[in-house]
PDB file of C-alpha atoms in Angstrom:
ATOM      1  CA  MET Q   1       0.188   0.073  -0.249  1.00  0.00           C
ATOM      2  CA  ALA Q   2       2.755   2.386   0.841  1.00  0.00           C
ATOM      3  CA  THR Q   3       4.513   1.844  -2.466  1.00  0.00           C
ATOM      4  CA  GLY Q   4       1.351   2.364  -4.235  1.00  0.00           C
ATOM      5  CA  SER Q   5       0.747   5.592  -2.485  1.00  0.00           C
ATOM      6  CA  ALA Q   6       4.109   6.752  -3.171  1.00  0.00           C
ATOM      7  CA  LYS Q   7       3.739   5.977  -6.816  1.00  0.00           C
ATOM      8  CA  ALA Q   8       0.539   7.675  -6.706  1.00  0.00           C
ATOM      9  CA  ARG Q   9       1.957  11.027  -5.307  1.00  0.00           C
ATOM     10  CA  GLY Q  10       5.272  10.784  -7.581  1.00  0.00           C
ATOM     11  CA  ARG Q  11       2.607  10.600 -10.668  1.00  0.00           C
ATOM     12  CA  VAL Q  12       0.846  13.729  -9.021  1.00  0.00           C
ATOM     13  CA  HIS Q  13       4.144  15.691  -8.526  1.00  0.00           C
ATOM     14  CA  ALA Q  14       5.349  14.654 -12.165  1.00  0.00           C
ATOM     15  CA  GLN Q  15       1.813  16.251 -13.409  1.00  0.00           C
ATOM     16  CA  ARG Q  16       2.125  19.412 -11.352  1.00  0.00           C
ATOM     17  CA  ALA Q  17       5.753  19.439 -12.760  1.00  0.00           C
ATOM     18  CA  ALA Q  18       4.226  19.329 -16.601  1.00  0.00           C
ATOM     19  CA  ASN Q  19       1.891  21.672 -15.917  1.00  0.00           C
ATOM     20  CA  SER Q  20       4.301  24.174 -14.558  1.00  0.00           C
ATOM     21  CA  THR Q  21       4.912  27.985 -15.449  1.00  0.00           C
ATOM     22  CA  ALA Q  22       8.557  26.428 -16.361  1.00  0.00           C
ATOM     23  CA  VAL Q  23       7.206  23.977 -18.689  1.00  0.00           C
ATOM     24  CA  SER Q  24       5.051  26.529 -20.159  1.00  0.00           C
ATOM     25  CA  ALA Q  25       7.883  29.130 -20.442  1.00  0.00           C
ATOM     26  CA  ALA Q  26       9.770  26.239 -22.444  1.00  0.00           C
ATOM     27  CA  ALA Q  27       7.349  25.581 -24.857  1.00  0.00           C
ATOM     28  CA  ARG Q  28       6.689  29.207 -25.646  1.00  0.00           C
ATOM     29  CA  ALA Q  29      10.246  29.725 -26.204  1.00  0.00           C
ATOM     30  CA  GLY Q  30       9.927  26.650 -28.462  1.00  0.00           C
ATOM     31  CA  PHE Q  31       7.622  28.642 -30.597  1.00  0.00           C
ATOM     32  CA  VAL Q  32       9.832  31.527 -30.811  1.00  0.00           C
ATOM     33  CA  ALA Q  33      12.576  29.540 -32.011  1.00  0.00           C
ATOM     34  CA  ARG Q  34      10.424  27.532 -34.288  1.00  0.00           C
ATOM     35  CA  GLY Q  35       9.246  31.027 -35.976  1.00  0.00           C
ATOM     36  CA  VAL Q  36      12.851  32.301 -36.179  1.00  0.00           C
ATOM     37  CA  ILE Q  37      13.818  29.087 -38.324  1.00  0.00           C
ATOM     38  CA  TYR Q  38      10.633  29.292 -40.634  1.00  0.00           C
ATOM     39  CA  VAL Q  39      10.915  33.059 -41.143  1.00  0.00           C
ATOM     40  CA  LEU Q  40      14.566  32.483 -42.138  1.00  0.00           C
ATOM     41  CA  ILE Q  41      13.494  29.646 -44.403  1.00  0.00           C
ATOM     42  CA  GLY Q  42      11.147  31.685 -46.275  1.00  0.00           C
ATOM     43  CA  VAL Q  43      13.835  34.768 -46.574  1.00  0.00           C
ATOM     44  CA  LEU Q  44      16.136  32.241 -48.060  1.00  0.00           C
ATOM     45  CA  SER Q  45      13.369  30.728 -50.364  1.00  0.00           C
ATOM     46  CA  LEU Q  46      12.715  34.115 -51.593  1.00  0.00           C
ATOM     47  CA  ARG Q  47      16.140  35.034 -52.291  1.00  0.00           C
ATOM     48  CA  ILE Q  48      16.338  32.094 -54.661  1.00  0.00           C
ATOM     49  CA  ALA Q  49      13.199  32.761 -56.320  1.00  0.00           C
ATOM     50  CA  LEU Q  50      14.354  36.164 -57.036  1.00  0.00           C
ATOM     51  CA  SER Q  51      18.067  35.484 -57.650  1.00  0.00           C
ATOM     52  CA  ASP Q  52      20.237  32.519 -57.282  1.00  0.00           C
ATOM     53  CA  GLY Q  53      19.697  32.546 -53.296  1.00  0.00           C
ATOM     54  CA  GLY Q  54      23.640  33.185 -53.285  1.00  0.00           C
ATOM     55  CA  GLY Q  55      24.394  29.465 -53.124  1.00  0.00           C
ATOM     56  CA  LYS Q  56      22.722  29.376 -49.649  1.00  0.00           C
ATOM     57  CA  GLN Q  57      19.997  26.218 -48.464  1.00  0.00           C
ATOM     58  CA  ALA Q  58      16.565  27.141 -48.030  1.00  0.00           C
ATOM     59  CA  ASP Q  59      16.076  24.477 -45.286  1.00  0.00           C
ATOM     60  CA  ARG Q  60      16.930  24.227 -41.611  1.00  0.00           C
ATOM     61  CA  GLY Q  61      20.614  23.909 -42.259  1.00  0.00           C
ATOM     62  CA  GLY Q  62      20.439  27.223 -44.078  1.00  0.00           C
ATOM     63  CA  ALA Q  63      18.876  29.020 -41.620  1.00  0.00           C
ATOM     64  CA  ILE Q  64      21.198  27.812 -38.792  1.00  0.00           C
ATOM     65  CA  ALA Q  65      24.286  28.862 -41.229  1.00  0.00           C
ATOM     66  CA  GLU Q  66      22.361  32.531 -41.545  1.00  0.00           C
ATOM     67  CA  ILE Q  67      22.439  32.816 -38.118  1.00  0.00           C
ATOM     68  CA  ALA Q  68      25.806  31.734 -37.693  1.00  0.00           C
ATOM     69  CA  GLU Q  69      26.909  34.238 -39.789  1.00  0.00           C
ATOM     70  CA  ASN Q  70      25.729  37.067 -37.831  1.00  0.00           C
ATOM     71  CA  PRO Q  71      27.348  38.823 -34.578  1.00  0.00           C
ATOM     72  CA  PHE Q  72      27.094  36.470 -31.708  1.00  0.00           C
ATOM     73  CA  GLY Q  73      25.651  34.220 -34.143  1.00  0.00           C
ATOM     74  CA  THR Q  74      27.140  31.337 -31.889  1.00  0.00           C
ATOM     75  CA  VAL Q  75      25.218  32.535 -28.709  1.00  0.00           C
ATOM     76  CA  LEU Q  76      21.844  32.845 -30.587  1.00  0.00           C
ATOM     77  CA  LEU Q  77      22.426  29.396 -31.658  1.00  0.00           C
ATOM     78  CA  TRP Q  78      22.794  28.274 -28.169  1.00  0.00           C
ATOM     79  CA  LEU Q  79      19.729  30.363 -27.272  1.00  0.00           C
ATOM     80  CA  LEU Q  80      17.814  28.882 -30.256  1.00  0.00           C
ATOM     81  CA  GLY Q  81      18.790  25.048 -29.551  1.00  0.00           C
ATOM     82  CA  THR Q  82      17.795  25.642 -25.831  1.00  0.00           C
ATOM     83  CA  ALA Q  83      14.771  26.952 -26.569  1.00  0.00           C
ATOM     84  CA  LEU Q  84      13.840  24.105 -29.157  1.00  0.00           C
ATOM     85  CA  ALA Q  85      14.742  21.656 -26.467  1.00  0.00           C
ATOM     86  CA  GLY Q  86      12.067  23.267 -24.293  1.00  0.00           C
ATOM     87  CA  MET Q  87       9.699  22.610 -27.050  1.00  0.00           C
ATOM     88  CA  ALA Q  88      10.775  19.090 -26.867  1.00  0.00           C
ATOM     89  CA  LEU Q  89      10.143  19.020 -23.280  1.00  0.00           C
ATOM     90  CA  TRP Q  90       6.554  20.225 -23.514  1.00  0.00           C
ATOM     91  CA  ARG Q  91       5.869  17.565 -25.957  1.00  0.00           C
ATOM     92  CA  LEU Q  92       7.322  15.213 -23.757  1.00  0.00           C
ATOM     93  CA  SER Q  93       5.112  16.413 -21.031  1.00  0.00           C
ATOM     94  CA  GLU Q  94       1.827  16.239 -23.493  1.00  0.00           C
ATOM     95  CA  ALA Q  95       2.788  12.570 -24.246  1.00  0.00           C
ATOM     96  CA  ALA Q  96       3.186  11.529 -20.647  1.00  0.00           C
ATOM     97  CA  PHE Q  97      -0.118  13.567 -19.351  1.00  0.00           C
ATOM     98  CA  GLY Q  98      -2.051  14.481 -22.365  1.00  0.00           C
ATOM     99  CA  GLN Q  99      -2.728  17.803 -24.240  1.00  0.00           C
ATOM    100  CA  ALA Q 100      -4.819  20.670 -22.773  1.00  0.00           C
ATOM    101  CA  GLY Q 101      -8.327  20.463 -23.950  1.00  0.00           C
ATOM    102  CA  PRO Q 102     -11.067  17.914 -23.552  1.00  0.00           C
ATOM    103  CA  ASP Q 103      -9.847  15.360 -26.019  1.00  0.00           C
ATOM    104  CA  GLY Q 104      -6.079  15.820 -25.086  1.00  0.00           C
ATOM    105  CA  LYS Q 105      -5.666  12.669 -23.150  1.00  0.00           C
ATOM    106  CA  LYS Q 106      -6.795  10.412 -26.528  1.00  0.00           C
ATOM    107  CA  ALA Q 107      -3.864   7.857 -27.188  1.00  0.00           C
ATOM    108  CA  SER Q 108      -3.758   9.484 -30.564  1.00  0.00           C
ATOM    109  CA  LYS Q 109      -3.079  12.957 -29.498  1.00  0.00           C
ATOM    110  CA  ARG Q 110      -0.371  11.516 -26.949  1.00  0.00           C
ATOM    111  CA  ALA Q 111       1.369   9.567 -29.629  1.00  0.00           C
ATOM    112  CA  MET Q 112       1.605  12.544 -31.845  1.00  0.00           C
ATOM    113  CA  ALA Q 113       3.069  14.462 -29.109  1.00  0.00           C
ATOM    114  CA  ALA Q 114       5.394  11.759 -28.659  1.00  0.00           C
ATOM    115  CA  GLY Q 115       6.522  11.854 -32.360  1.00  0.00           C
ATOM    116  CA  ARG Q 116       6.927  15.641 -32.009  1.00  0.00           C
ATOM    117  CA  PHE Q 117       8.955  15.216 -28.778  1.00  0.00           C
ATOM    118  CA  VAL Q 118      11.442  12.781 -30.668  1.00  0.00           C
ATOM    119  CA  PHE Q 119      11.504  15.634 -33.723  1.00  0.00           C
ATOM    120  CA  TYR Q 120      12.160  18.527 -31.516  1.00  0.00           C
ATOM    121  CA  GLY Q 121      14.480  16.632 -29.398  1.00  0.00           C
ATOM    122  CA  PHE Q 122      16.574  16.000 -32.868  1.00  0.00           C
ATOM    123  CA  VAL Q 123      16.104  19.645 -33.940  1.00  0.00           C
ATOM    124  CA  SER Q 124      17.266  20.806 -30.678  1.00  0.00           C
ATOM    125  CA  TYR Q 125      20.456  18.563 -30.785  1.00  0.00           C
ATOM    126  CA  SER Q 126      21.592  19.235 -34.251  1.00  0.00           C
ATOM    127  CA  VAL Q 127      21.384  22.982 -33.647  1.00  0.00           C
ATOM    128  CA  LEU Q 128      23.263  22.740 -30.086  1.00  0.00           C
ATOM    129  CA  SER Q 129      25.889  20.318 -32.104  1.00  0.00           C
ATOM    130  CA  TYR Q 130      26.366  23.143 -34.532  1.00  0.00           C
ATOM    131  CA  ALA Q 131      26.863  25.845 -31.955  1.00  0.00           C
ATOM    132  CA  ALA Q 132      29.126  23.693 -30.234  1.00  0.00           C
ATOM    133  CA  GLY Q 133      31.183  23.533 -33.107  1.00  0.00           C
ATOM    134  CA  ASP Q 134      30.496  20.323 -34.955  1.00  0.00           C
ATOM    135  CA  LYS Q 135      29.868  21.621 -38.766  1.00  0.00           C
ATOM    136  CA  GLY Q 136      29.596  18.027 -39.988  1.00  0.00           C
ATOM    137  CA  SER Q 137      26.329  16.402 -41.849  1.00  0.00           C
ATOM    138  CA  GLY Q 138      24.947  15.071 -38.491  1.00  0.00           C
ATOM    139  CA  SER Q 139      24.826  18.754 -37.023  1.00  0.00           C
ATOM    140  CA  GLY Q 140      22.082  21.473 -37.923  1.00  0.00           C
ATOM    141  CA  SER Q 141      24.085  22.582 -40.879  1.00  0.00           C
ATOM    142  CA  GLY Q 142      23.496  19.610 -42.894  1.00  0.00           C
ATOM    143  CA  SER Q 143      22.171  19.449 -46.081  1.00  0.00           C
ATOM    144  CA  SER Q 144      18.308  18.480 -46.234  1.00  0.00           C
ATOM    145  CA  ASP Q 145      18.468  17.251 -49.927  1.00  0.00           C
ATOM    146  CA  LYS Q 146      22.030  14.989 -49.650  1.00  0.00           C
ATOM    147  CA  ASN Q 147      20.645  13.543 -46.299  1.00  0.00           C
ATOM    148  CA  SER Q 148      17.062  12.706 -47.786  1.00  0.00           C
ATOM    149  CA  GLN Q 149      18.906  11.200 -50.672  1.00  0.00           C
ATOM    150  CA  ASP Q 150      21.103   9.259 -48.446  1.00  0.00           C
ATOM    151  CA  VAL Q 151      18.181   8.037 -46.382  1.00  0.00           C
ATOM    152  CA  THR Q 152      16.213   6.780 -49.278  1.00  0.00           C
ATOM    153  CA  ALA Q 153      19.429   5.230 -51.221  1.00  0.00           C
ATOM    154  CA  LYS Q 154      19.865   2.836 -47.851  1.00  0.00           C
ATOM    155  CA  ALA Q 155      16.160   2.026 -47.614  1.00  0.00           C
ATOM    156  CA  LEU Q 156      15.994   1.442 -51.127  1.00  0.00           C
ATOM    157  CA  ASP Q 157      18.690  -1.544 -50.726  1.00  0.00           C
ATOM    158  CA  TRP Q 158      16.641  -3.257 -48.181  1.00  0.00           C
ATOM    159  CA  PRO Q 159      14.423  -6.009 -48.865  1.00  0.00           C
ATOM    160  CA  GLY Q 160      10.948  -4.648 -49.874  1.00  0.00           C
ATOM    161  CA  GLY Q 161      12.724  -1.153 -49.630  1.00  0.00           C
ATOM    162  CA  GLN Q 162      10.887   0.206 -52.610  1.00  0.00           C
ATOM    163  CA  TRP Q 163       7.636  -0.296 -50.664  1.00  0.00           C
ATOM    164  CA  ILE Q 164       9.104   1.158 -47.660  1.00  0.00           C
ATOM    165  CA  VAL Q 165      10.085   4.257 -48.993  1.00  0.00           C
ATOM    166  CA  ALA Q 166       6.672   4.462 -50.811  1.00  0.00           C
ATOM    167  CA  VAL Q 167       4.684   4.075 -48.031  1.00  0.00           C
ATOM    168  CA  ALA Q 168       6.952   6.967 -46.000  1.00  0.00           C
ATOM    169  CA  GLY Q 169       6.607   9.004 -49.011  1.00  0.00           C
ATOM    170  CA  ILE Q 170       2.759   8.578 -49.057  1.00  0.00           C
ATOM    171  CA  ALA Q 171       2.855   9.354 -45.262  1.00  0.00           C
ATOM    172  CA  VAL Q 172       4.505  12.364 -45.467  1.00  0.00           C
ATOM    173  CA  ALA Q 173       2.293  13.412 -48.626  1.00  0.00           C
ATOM    174  CA  ALA Q 174      -0.948  12.621 -46.506  1.00  0.00           C
ATOM    175  CA  ALA Q 175       0.388  14.511 -43.401  1.00  0.00           C
ATOM    176  CA  GLY Q 176       1.274  17.515 -46.042  1.00  0.00           C
ATOM    177  CA  VAL Q 177      -2.504  17.379 -47.115  1.00  0.00           C
ATOM    178  CA  TRP Q 178      -3.963  17.282 -43.569  1.00  0.00           C
ATOM    179  CA  ILE Q 179      -1.709  19.969 -42.674  1.00  0.00           C
ATOM    180  CA  ALA Q 180      -2.971  22.188 -44.993  1.00  0.00           C
ATOM    181  CA  VAL Q 181      -6.658  21.254 -44.649  1.00  0.00           C
ATOM    182  CA  ARG Q 182      -6.404  21.832 -41.029  1.00  0.00           C
ATOM    183  CA  ALA Q 183      -4.809  24.964 -41.654  1.00  0.00           C
ATOM    184  CA  ILE Q 184      -7.621  26.003 -43.960  1.00  0.00           C
ATOM    185  CA  ARG Q 185     -10.272  25.188 -41.568  1.00  0.00           C
ATOM    186  CA  HIS Q 186      -8.845  27.182 -39.095  1.00  0.00           C
ATOM    187  CA  LYS Q 187      -8.607  24.296 -36.499  1.00  0.00           C
ATOM    188  CA  PHE Q 188      -5.590  25.978 -34.829  1.00  0.00           C
ATOM    189  CA  HIS Q 189      -8.385  27.930 -33.146  1.00  0.00           C
ATOM    190  CA  LYS Q 190      -8.954  25.357 -30.436  1.00  0.00           C
ATOM    191  CA  HIS Q 191      -5.340  25.562 -29.240  1.00  0.00           C
ATOM    192  CA  LEU Q 192      -5.350  29.390 -29.227  1.00  0.00           C
ATOM    193  CA  LYS Q 193      -6.824  31.846 -26.751  1.00  0.00           C
ATOM    194  CA  MET Q 194      -8.824  33.641 -29.074  1.00  0.00           C
ATOM    195  CA  PHE Q 195     -10.868  35.429 -26.621  1.00  0.00           C
ATOM    196  CA  GLU Q 196      -7.763  37.155 -25.495  1.00  0.00           C
ATOM    197  CA  MET Q 197      -7.509  38.840 -28.713  1.00  0.00           C
ATOM    198  CA  SER Q 198      -8.711  42.080 -30.269  1.00  0.00           C
ATOM    199  CA  GLU Q 199     -10.756  41.507 -33.628  1.00  0.00           C
ATOM    200  CA  LYS Q 200      -8.354  43.047 -35.779  1.00  0.00           C
ATOM    201  CA  THR Q 201      -5.637  40.806 -33.685  1.00  0.00           C
ATOM    202  CA  ARG Q 202      -7.675  37.846 -34.137  1.00  0.00           C
ATOM    203  CA  LYS Q 203      -8.250  38.160 -38.422  1.00  0.00           C
ATOM    204  CA  ALA Q 204      -4.299  38.984 -38.635  1.00  0.00           C
ATOM    205  CA  ILE Q 205      -3.869  35.386 -36.807  1.00  0.00           C
ATOM    206  CA  ASP Q 206      -6.763  33.703 -39.127  1.00  0.00           C
ATOM    207  CA  PHE Q 207      -4.478  34.882 -42.191  1.00  0.00           C
ATOM    208  CA  LEU Q 208      -1.097  33.946 -40.776  1.00  0.00           C
ATOM    209  CA  GLY Q 209      -2.394  30.517 -39.467  1.00  0.00           C
ATOM    210  CA  MET Q 210      -4.331  29.858 -42.712  1.00  0.00           C
ATOM    211  CA  PHE Q 211      -1.814  31.083 -45.129  1.00  0.00           C
ATOM    212  CA  GLY Q 212       1.382  29.539 -43.606  1.00  0.00           C
ATOM    213  CA  GLY Q 213      -0.192  26.281 -42.472  1.00  0.00           C
ATOM    214  CA  ALA Q 214      -1.387  25.797 -46.159  1.00  0.00           C
ATOM    215  CA  ALA Q 215       1.967  26.816 -47.449  1.00  0.00           C
ATOM    216  CA  ARG Q 216       3.977  24.359 -45.127  1.00  0.00           C
ATOM    217  CA  GLY Q 217       1.497  21.766 -45.783  1.00  0.00           C
ATOM    218  CA  ILE Q 218       1.829  21.907 -49.477  1.00  0.00           C
ATOM    219  CA  VAL Q 219       6.180  21.724 -49.163  1.00  0.00           C
ATOM    220  CA  PHE Q 220       5.317  18.581 -47.168  1.00  0.00           C
ATOM    221  CA  ALA Q 221       2.924  17.010 -49.658  1.00  0.00           C
ATOM    222  CA  VAL Q 222       5.130  17.950 -52.789  1.00  0.00           C
ATOM    223  CA  ALA Q 223       8.271  16.254 -50.769  1.00  0.00           C
ATOM    224  CA  GLY Q 224       6.068  13.026 -50.193  1.00  0.00           C
ATOM    225  CA  VAL Q 225       5.421  12.839 -53.819  1.00  0.00           C
ATOM    226  CA  PHE Q 226       9.148  13.221 -54.918  1.00  0.00           C
ATOM    227  CA  ALA Q 227       9.689  10.215 -52.043  1.00  0.00           C
ATOM    228  CA  VAL Q 228       7.179   8.409 -53.965  1.00  0.00           C
ATOM    229  CA  ALA Q 229       8.674   8.954 -57.110  1.00  0.00           C
ATOM    230  CA  ALA Q 230      12.348   7.729 -56.045  1.00  0.00           C
ATOM    231  CA  ALA Q 231      10.731   4.632 -54.932  1.00  0.00           C
ATOM    232  CA  VAL Q 232       8.848   3.932 -57.934  1.00  0.00           C
ATOM    233  CA  GLN Q 233      11.917   4.659 -60.331  1.00  0.00           C
ATOM    234  CA  HIS Q 234      14.401   2.982 -57.965  1.00  0.00           C
ATOM    235  CA  LYS Q 235      16.153   6.068 -57.960  1.00  0.00           C
ATOM    236  CA  PRO Q 236      17.235   7.761 -54.766  1.00  0.00           C
ATOM    237  CA  GLY Q 237      18.322  11.066 -56.840  1.00  0.00           C
ATOM    238  CA  LYS Q 238      14.545  11.607 -57.112  1.00  0.00           C
ATOM    239  CA  ALA Q 239      13.947  12.357 -53.358  1.00  0.00           C
ATOM    240  CA  LYS Q 240      14.329  15.545 -52.251  1.00  0.00           C
ATOM    241  CA  GLY Q 241      14.877  17.560 -48.679  1.00  0.00           C
ATOM    242  CA  MET Q 242      12.907  20.680 -48.348  1.00  0.00           C
ATOM    243  CA  ASP Q 243      15.674  22.810 -50.106  1.00  0.00           C
ATOM    244  CA  ASP Q 244      15.276  20.963 -53.463  1.00  0.00           C
ATOM    245  CA  THR Q 245      11.246  20.649 -52.915  1.00  0.00           C
ATOM    246  CA  LEU Q 246      11.499  24.458 -52.965  1.00  0.00           C
ATOM    247  CA  ARG Q 247      13.520  25.024 -55.896  1.00  0.00           C
ATOM    248  CA  SER Q 248      11.211  22.761 -57.802  1.00  0.00           C
ATOM    249  CA  PHE Q 249       8.449  25.018 -57.478  1.00  0.00           C
ATOM    250  CA  THR Q 250      10.388  27.227 -59.990  1.00  0.00           C
ATOM    251  CA  GLU Q 251      10.069  24.744 -62.648  1.00  0.00           C
ATOM    252  CA  THR Q 252       6.211  24.854 -62.721  1.00  0.00           C
ATOM    253  CA  PRO Q 253       4.219  27.312 -65.221  1.00  0.00           C
ATOM    254  CA  ALA Q 254       3.951  29.952 -62.802  1.00  0.00           C
ATOM    255  CA  GLY Q 255       8.129  30.277 -63.011  1.00  0.00           C
ATOM    256  CA  PRO Q 256       9.679  31.838 -60.019  1.00  0.00           C
ATOM    257  CA  TRP Q 257       6.315  33.588 -58.813  1.00  0.00           C
ATOM    258  CA  LEU Q 258       4.902  30.411 -57.274  1.00  0.00           C
ATOM    259  CA  LEU Q 259       7.823  29.775 -55.100  1.00  0.00           C
ATOM    260  CA  VAL Q 260       7.604  33.469 -54.120  1.00  0.00           C
ATOM    261  CA  LEU Q 261       3.909  32.654 -52.761  1.00  0.00           C
ATOM    262  CA  ILE Q 262       5.140  29.564 -50.742  1.00  0.00           C
ATOM    263  CA  ALA Q 263       8.333  31.389 -49.215  1.00  0.00           C
ATOM    264  CA  VAL Q 264       6.008  34.455 -47.961  1.00  0.00           C
ATOM    265  CA  GLY Q 265       3.769  31.629 -46.660  1.00  0.00           C
ATOM    266  CA  LEU Q 266       6.810  29.670 -44.761  1.00  0.00           C
ATOM    267  CA  ALA Q 267       7.470  33.554 -43.333  1.00  0.00           C
ATOM    268  CA  ALA Q 268       3.942  33.820 -42.445  1.00  0.00           C
ATOM    269  CA  PHE Q 269       3.892  30.578 -40.384  1.00  0.00           C
ATOM    270  CA  GLY Q 270       6.893  31.819 -38.292  1.00  0.00           C
ATOM    271  CA  VAL Q 271       5.005  34.741 -37.536  1.00  0.00           C
ATOM    272  CA  PHE Q 272       2.147  32.260 -36.719  1.00  0.00           C
ATOM    273  CA  SER Q 273       4.769  30.757 -34.437  1.00  0.00           C
ATOM    274  CA  TRP Q 274       5.333  33.841 -32.629  1.00  0.00           C
ATOM    275  CA  ALA Q 275       1.632  34.266 -31.948  1.00  0.00           C
ATOM    276  CA  ASN Q 276       1.384  30.557 -30.697  1.00  0.00           C
ATOM    277  CA  ALA Q 277       4.114  31.814 -28.216  1.00  0.00           C
ATOM    278  CA  ARG Q 278       1.894  34.412 -27.020  1.00  0.00           C
ATOM    279  CA  TRP Q 279      -1.401  32.812 -27.274  1.00  0.00           C
ATOM    280  CA  ARG Q 280      -1.141  29.244 -27.065  1.00  0.00           C
ATOM    281  CA  LYS Q 281      -2.677  27.146 -24.682  1.00  0.00           C
ATOM    282  CA  VAL Q 282      -0.068  25.112 -22.951  1.00  0.00           C
TER     283      VAL Q 282
END
């Protein structure tokens, strides 16, 4: 009985810690960091659309390299990586104890939170590794295109590799469509304290969330389609990371202007992330 009581008290203390001001602050810092990365990716994409991009990558690696080139860049990267670690910690607390809202304790919600914890944990590690001086492919500076092609090549060599890559590509494409549709339908409202906003602020955040989320979803969906093409044709080079996926928009009949639209959308998602830092229910 005493052991069971001690375990129950431990769970209560852990849940209180997960709902603490510190975890809330960590989550909000994480949204700020995510916003910085997406705004920079949007800016880099815009450069590619309007010129040659100066050899910069329009992906997380390019954003990190852009920060590193500025005065106090290393300090900023340490802050960015630490903030992303805060986001990972918050997602872990959601996986363990459930999200805010009436359906936050559903198994599907907690599983998604666990996946996001792994993702943000990896991103935080890669940024902090780069800040610590690791400029290799395992750090945040690695090319998303090369990484995608390397992973695809290895997977295609496995038994049933084509099927594995195809299923993964379909999953990424479906996730992109899901992200875009939810953004267009303003599903983000339930996660935000809309009642605390003025009418003008609500309209602005509605636009940023819809436009930014749709642009982000489209990028994911197109990257998934390229992965499926790589599987069907058994050509790892067909797989594209974020940088090559964004550059592919310039090859459409709309020319560079479609990439301009997507670039502005990604920057809008970055600003929307900053709005989440202020009004997200955590």
